[in-house]
mmCIF file of C-alpha atoms in Angstrom:
data_model
loop_
_atom_site.group_PDB
_atom_site.id
_atom_site.type_symbol
_atom_site.label_atom_id
_atom_site.label_comp_id
_atom_site.label_asym_id
_atom_site.label_seq_id
_atom_site.Cartn_x
_atom_site.Cartn_y
_atom_site.Cartn_z
ATOM 1 C CA ASP A 1 0.005 0.166 -0.084
ATOM 2 C CA VAL A 2 1.331 3.644 -0.835
ATOM 3 C CA LYS A 3 1.913 5.159 2.236
ATOM 4 C CA VAL A 4 1.696 9.472 1.638
ATOM 5 C CA THR A 5 2.953 10.919 5.720
ATOM 6 C CA GLN A 6 2.338 14.618 6.300
ATOM 7 C CA SER A 7 4.433 15.924 8.666
ATOM 8 C CA SER A 8 1.861 17.109 10.943
ATOM 9 C CA ARG A 9 -1.936 17.137 11.842
ATOM 10 C CA TYR A 10 -2.332 20.283 13.158
ATOM 11 C CA LEU A 11 -0.303 23.736 12.857
ATOM 12 C CA VAL A 12 -1.178 26.961 14.217
ATOM 13 C CA LYS A 13 1.334 29.686 13.200
ATOM 14 C CA ARG A 14 0.774 33.635 13.260
ATOM 15 C CA THR A 15 0.596 36.065 10.418
ATOM 16 C CA GLY A 16 3.308 36.836 8.125
ATOM 17 C CA GLU A 17 5.551 33.763 9.675
ATOM 18 C CA LYS A 18 7.474 31.664 6.930
ATOM 19 C CA VAL A 19 6.146 28.059 6.833
ATOM 20 C CA PHE A 20 6.578 24.954 5.938
ATOM 21 C CA LEU A 21 4.269 21.678 5.574
ATOM 22 C CA GLU A 22 6.978 18.744 4.554
ATOM 23 C CA CYS A 23 4.973 15.422 2.386
ATOM 24 C CA VAL A 24 7.131 11.937 2.207
ATOM 25 C CA GLN A 25 5.604 9.546 0.218
ATOM 26 C CA ASP A 26 7.829 5.616 0.603
ATOM 27 C CA MET A 27 6.700 3.995 -3.125
ATOM 28 C CA ASP A 28 9.405 5.833 -5.455
ATOM 29 C CA HIS A 29 6.111 8.202 -7.458
ATOM 30 C CA GLU A 30 6.916 10.326 -9.555
ATOM 31 C CA ASN A 31 4.840 12.788 -9.621
ATOM 32 C CA MET A 32 3.356 15.068 -6.369
ATOM 33 C CA PHE A 33 0.943 17.358 -5.949
ATOM 34 C CA TRP A 34 -0.324 19.931 -3.379
ATOM 35 C CA TYR A 35 -4.035 21.193 -2.354
ATOM 36 C CA ARG A 36 -5.572 22.622 0.051
ATOM 37 C CA GLN A 37 -9.489 22.273 0.868
ATOM 38 C CA ASP A 38 -11.901 24.199 1.871
ATOM 39 C CA PRO A 39 -15.613 23.759 2.782
ATOM 40 C CA GLY A 40 -17.646 24.380 -0.242
ATOM 41 C CA LEU A 41 -15.287 24.743 -2.476
ATOM 42 C CA GLY A 42 -13.765 20.918 -2.753
ATOM 43 C CA LEU A 43 -10.070 20.982 -3.723
ATOM 44 C CA ARG A 44 -7.973 23.134 -5.372
ATOM 45 C CA LEU A 45 -4.882 22.302 -6.307
ATOM 46 C CA ILE A 46 -1.804 24.624 -5.779
ATOM 47 C CA TYR A 47 1.263 23.411 -6.990
ATOM 48 C CA PHE A 48 2.513 19.747 -8.631
ATOM 49 C CA SER A 49 6.146 18.835 -9.432
ATOM 50 C CA TYR A 50 6.617 15.383 -12.266
ATOM 51 C CA ASP A 51 9.676 14.208 -10.808
ATOM 52 C CA VAL A 52 12.541 15.664 -8.443
ATOM 53 C CA LYS A 53 13.628 19.181 -9.385
ATOM 54 C CA MET A 54 10.331 20.205 -11.453
ATOM 55 C CA LYS A 55 7.430 22.172 -10.617
ATOM 56 C CA GLU A 56 4.766 23.553 -11.869
ATOM 57 C CA LYS A 57 1.598 25.647 -10.628
ATOM 58 C CA GLY A 58 -1.803 25.220 -10.479
ATOM 59 C CA ASP A 59 -4.974 26.689 -10.331
ATOM 60 C CA ILE A 60 -4.250 28.925 -7.282
ATOM 61 C CA PRO A 61 0.088 29.016 -6.564
ATOM 62 C CA GLU A 62 -0.262 32.844 -5.171
ATOM 63 C CA GLY A 63 1.089 33.476 -1.158
ATOM 64 C CA TYR A 64 3.288 29.800 -2.044
ATOM 65 C CA SER A 65 6.218 27.972 -3.215
ATOM 66 C CA VAL A 66 7.785 23.900 -3.077
ATOM 67 C CA SER A 67 10.577 22.316 -3.316
ATOM 68 C CA ARG A 68 11.173 19.030 -4.642
ATOM 69 C CA GLU A 69 15.092 18.040 -4.162
ATOM 70 C CA LYS A 70 14.259 14.698 -2.710
ATOM 71 C CA LYS A 71 11.999 12.587 -4.875
ATOM 72 C CA GLU A 72 10.144 11.112 -1.978
ATOM 73 C CA ARG A 73 9.800 14.442 -0.317
ATOM 74 C CA PHE A 74 7.953 17.297 -1.278
ATOM 75 C CA SER A 75 7.549 20.935 0.612
ATOM 76 C CA LEU A 76 4.708 23.070 0.830
ATOM 77 C CA ILE A 77 5.973 26.500 1.521
ATOM 78 C CA LEU A 78 4.471 29.827 3.057
ATOM 79 C CA GLU A 79 6.478 32.599 1.951
ATOM 80 C CA SER A 80 4.766 35.010 4.436
ATOM 81 C CA ALA A 81 1.841 33.551 5.708
ATOM 82 C CA SER A 82 -1.119 35.675 6.037
ATOM 83 C CA THR A 83 -5.209 34.629 7.540
ATOM 84 C CA ASN A 84 -6.542 33.549 4.377
ATOM 85 C CA GLN A 85 -4.331 30.743 3.889
ATOM 86 C CA THR A 86 -5.765 28.951 6.889
ATOM 87 C CA SER A 87 -7.310 26.480 5.648
ATOM 88 C CA MET A 88 -6.660 21.913 5.330
ATOM 89 C CA TYR A 89 -4.310 21.389 3.267
ATOM 90 C CA LEU A 90 -3.670 18.134 1.504
ATOM 91 C CA CYS A 91 -0.359 16.109 -0.454
ATOM 92 C CA ALA A 92 -0.909 13.037 -2.830
ATOM 93 C CA SER A 93 1.488 11.074 -5.000
ATOM 94 C CA ARG A 94 1.185 9.160 -8.151
ATOM 95 C CA ILE A 95 3.650 6.751 -9.855
ATOM 96 C CA SER A 96 4.068 9.358 -13.070
ATOM 97 C CA LYS A 97 2.026 11.263 -15.930
ATOM 98 C CA TYR A 98 2.630 8.501 -18.294
ATOM 99 C CA SER A 99 -0.489 6.011 -16.025
ATOM 100 C CA ASN A 100 -3.878 6.562 -15.736
ATOM 101 C CA GLN A 101 -3.098 5.136 -11.825
ATOM 102 C CA PRO A 102 -5.076 7.812 -9.242
ATOM 103 C CA GLN A 103 -4.017 9.638 -7.640
ATOM 104 C CA HIS A 104 -3.071 8.426 -2.997
ATOM 105 C CA PHE A 105 -3.400 11.319 -0.942
ATOM 106 C CA GLY A 106 -1.637 12.090 2.826
ATOM 107 C CA ASP A 107 -4.744 12.932 5.383
ATOM 108 C CA GLY A 108 -3.782 16.380 5.799
ATOM 109 C CA THR A 109 -3.255 19.417 8.160
ATOM 110 C CA ARG A 110 -4.343 21.836 9.745
ATOM 111 C CA LEU A 111 -2.650 24.770 9.425
ATOM 112 C CA SER A 112 -4.436 27.848 11.105
ATOM 113 C CA ILE A 113 -3.412 31.491 10.883
ATOM 114 C CA LEU A 114 -3.187 33.809 13.612
ATOM 115 C CA LEU B 1 -12.474 22.885 -19.024
ATOM 116 C CA ALA B 2 -14.820 20.355 -18.229
ATOM 117 C CA LYS B 3 -16.944 21.564 -14.534
ATOM 118 C CA THR B 4 -18.030 19.232 -12.385
ATOM 119 C CA THR B 5 -21.298 19.498 -10.712
ATOM 120 C CA GLN B 6 -22.519 16.709 -8.158
ATOM 121 C CA PRO B 7 -25.517 17.152 -5.053
ATOM 122 C CA ILE B 8 -24.768 18.813 -1.714
ATOM 123 C CA SER B 9 -25.510 16.218 0.492
ATOM 124 C CA MET B 10 -27.556 12.788 0.026
ATOM 125 C CA ASP B 11 -29.726 10.886 3.242
ATOM 126 C CA SER B 12 -30.073 6.647 2.663
ATOM 127 C CA TYR B 13 -30.251 4.095 4.949
ATOM 128 C CA GLU B 14 -28.325 0.908 5.640
ATOM 129 C CA GLY B 15 -28.953 -2.052 3.274
ATOM 130 C CA GLN B 16 -29.685 0.308 0.714
ATOM 131 C CA GLU B 17 -28.484 0.799 -2.509
ATOM 132 C CA VAL B 18 -26.993 4.590 -3.293
ATOM 133 C CA ASN B 19 -26.250 6.358 -6.567
ATOM 134 C CA ILE B 20 -24.596 9.824 -5.981
ATOM 135 C CA THR B 21 -24.361 11.312 -10.109
ATOM 136 C CA CYS B 22 -21.899 14.017 -11.538
ATOM 137 C CA SER B 23 -22.486 16.282 -13.970
ATOM 138 C CA HIS B 24 -19.786 17.164 -16.315
ATOM 139 C CA ASN B 25 -21.223 18.889 -20.057
ATOM 140 C CA ASN B 26 -17.613 19.786 -21.248
ATOM 141 C CA ILE B 27 -15.571 16.390 -20.486
ATOM 142 C CA ALA B 28 -12.477 16.466 -22.770
ATOM 143 C CA THR B 29 -11.422 13.085 -25.082
ATOM 144 C CA ASN B 30 -8.971 11.437 -22.877
ATOM 145 C CA ASP B 31 -10.649 12.799 -19.591
ATOM 146 C CA TYR B 32 -11.314 9.918 -17.046
ATOM 147 C CA ILE B 33 -13.602 10.075 -14.364
ATOM 148 C CA THR B 34 -12.775 9.201 -10.843
ATOM 149 C CA TRP B 35 -14.646 8.823 -7.083
ATOM 150 C CA TYR B 36 -12.720 9.516 -3.904
ATOM 151 C CA GLN B 37 -14.018 9.127 -0.251
ATOM 152 C CA GLN B 38 -13.441 11.399 2.638
ATOM 153 C CA PHE B 39 -14.303 11.253 6.023
ATOM 154 C CA PRO B 40 -13.498 13.700 8.598
ATOM 155 C CA SER B 41 -9.657 14.057 9.169
ATOM 156 C CA GLN B 42 -8.280 12.264 6.613
ATOM 157 C CA GLY B 43 -7.340 12.129 3.365
ATOM 158 C CA PRO B 44 -9.238 10.899 0.375
ATOM 159 C CA ARG B 45 -9.371 7.192 -0.824
ATOM 160 C CA PHE B 46 -10.017 6.388 -4.207
ATOM 161 C CA ILE B 47 -13.010 4.493 -5.154
ATOM 162 C CA ILE B 48 -13.055 4.184 -8.722
ATOM 163 C CA GLN B 49 -11.450 5.263 -11.656
ATOM 164 C CA GLY B 50 -13.036 4.873 -15.720
ATOM 165 C CA TYR B 51 -13.532 5.788 -19.179
ATOM 166 C CA LYS B 52 -16.779 4.838 -20.422
ATOM 167 C CA THR B 53 -19.620 1.615 -19.862
ATOM 168 C CA LYS B 54 -19.315 -0.291 -16.635
ATOM 169 C CA VAL B 55 -16.491 -0.042 -14.168
ATOM 170 C CA THR B 56 -17.281 -2.169 -10.700
ATOM 171 C CA ASN B 57 -14.442 -3.365 -8.458
ATOM 172 C CA GLU B 58 -15.480 -5.095 -4.631
ATOM 173 C CA VAL B 59 -16.622 -2.211 -3.098
ATOM 174 C CA ALA B 60 -18.645 0.093 -5.939
ATOM 175 C CA SER B 61 -19.818 0.423 -9.631
ATOM 176 C CA LEU B 62 -19.354 3.245 -12.061
ATOM 177 C CA PHE B 63 -21.992 3.948 -15.153
ATOM 178 C CA ILE B 64 -20.867 6.264 -17.870
ATOM 179 C CA PRO B 65 -23.110 6.767 -20.385
ATOM 180 C CA ALA B 66 -22.080 6.746 -24.134
ATOM 181 C CA ASP B 67 -22.122 10.635 -23.971
ATOM 182 C CA ARG B 68 -20.443 10.771 -20.816
ATOM 183 C CA LYS B 69 -21.422 13.780 -19.836
ATOM 184 C CA SER B 70 -22.153 12.205 -16.284
ATOM 185 C CA SER B 71 -21.823 9.283 -14.341
ATOM 186 C CA THR B 72 -22.893 7.407 -10.810
ATOM 187 C CA LEU B 73 -21.343 5.727 -8.542
ATOM 188 C CA SER B 74 -23.043 2.973 -7.229
ATOM 189 C CA LEU B 75 -22.461 1.776 -3.275
ATOM 190 C CA PRO B 76 -24.610 -1.377 -3.185
ATOM 191 C CA ARG B 77 -26.077 -2.330 0.842
ATOM 192 C CA VAL B 78 -24.444 0.991 1.996
ATOM 193 C CA SER B 79 -23.577 0.634 6.255
ATOM 194 C CA LEU B 80 -23.204 3.464 8.433
ATOM 195 C CA SER B 81 -19.487 3.459 7.930
ATOM 196 C CA ASP B 82 -20.156 4.374 3.890
ATOM 197 C CA THR B 83 -21.043 8.072 5.229
ATOM 198 C CA ALA B 84 -18.642 9.873 4.178
ATOM 199 C CA VAL B 85 -17.772 13.104 1.322
ATOM 200 C CA TYR B 86 -17.848 11.477 -2.202
ATOM 201 C CA TYR B 87 -15.537 13.620 -5.165
ATOM 202 C CA CYS B 88 -15.734 13.508 -8.311
ATOM 203 C CA LEU B 89 -12.952 14.161 -10.312
ATOM 204 C CA VAL B 90 -12.584 14.772 -13.902
ATOM 205 C CA GLY B 91 -9.645 14.630 -15.772
ATOM 206 C CA ASP B 92 -6.229 13.651 -18.210
ATOM 207 C CA TRP B 93 -3.278 12.014 -15.972
ATOM 208 C CA GLY B 94 -1.589 12.317 -19.025
ATOM 209 C CA SER B 95 -1.817 16.052 -20.016
ATOM 210 C CA ASN B 96 -0.506 18.844 -17.539
ATOM 211 C CA TYR B 97 -3.140 17.914 -15.285
ATOM 212 C CA GLN B 98 -5.907 19.949 -15.607
ATOM 213 C CA LEU B 99 -8.136 18.474 -13.127
ATOM 214 C CA ILE B 100 -11.682 19.295 -12.244
ATOM 215 C CA TRP B 101 -13.063 18.380 -8.515
ATOM 216 C CA GLY B 102 -16.944 18.622 -8.261
ATOM 217 C CA ALA B 103 -17.643 19.845 -4.218
ATOM 218 C CA GLY B 104 -18.391 16.621 -2.858
ATOM 219 C CA THR B 105 -21.422 15.009 -1.991
ATOM 220 C CA LYS B 106 -21.872 14.341 1.532
ATOM 221 C CA LEU B 107 -23.360 11.300 2.040
ATOM 222 C CA ILE B 108 -24.946 10.837 5.328
ATOM 223 C CA ILE B 109 -26.504 6.762 6.366
ATOM 224 C CA LYS B 110 -28.851 6.020 8.778
ATOM 225 C CA PRO B 111 -29.430 3.140 11.080
#
């Protein structure tokens, strides 16, 4: 079974702080994703990565950046956290873009920005 | 891009069959239809995926008509543990991830 692990389940930070959310997958998947999930809005893609050192903007990249230095790890960075970034953040991975296999998700990080 | 529309909520009873329909009028030729289940405080979990006609696995069936403008997730003989939010996702896995998520259907199963 694929395991996607997010480093924190709950996180509280202050406005203006630099925030790091970490995600690790154990199945040598090429593709990794960061979503945010808000009530009534479903899942919205922030950034994704096809492979190591690669990154692509999703639908709502503003205010975020990402890092993928190793294949198994994909980090989401909030450069200067703001209250409107309070949300549930979900990380996902999948084998590669050349497969129709679905994404596998972690259990999320609930981030509160005060 | 295909926009997906699904009911906000549904109720049913234990032992019944539940059908949740997702509308995706502008689905593209290369798009697949995928359904996920999500429990509180957990990430979405893959249920089933299809391209056309009918797909069945050990937990659900997915019905897709010929025009592919909608799809129906069918859960046979639901139990209380099937209470969850169900998401429809339409997209082309092989492209630059033009993935369109529905807003989710909250399914409540009553005893």
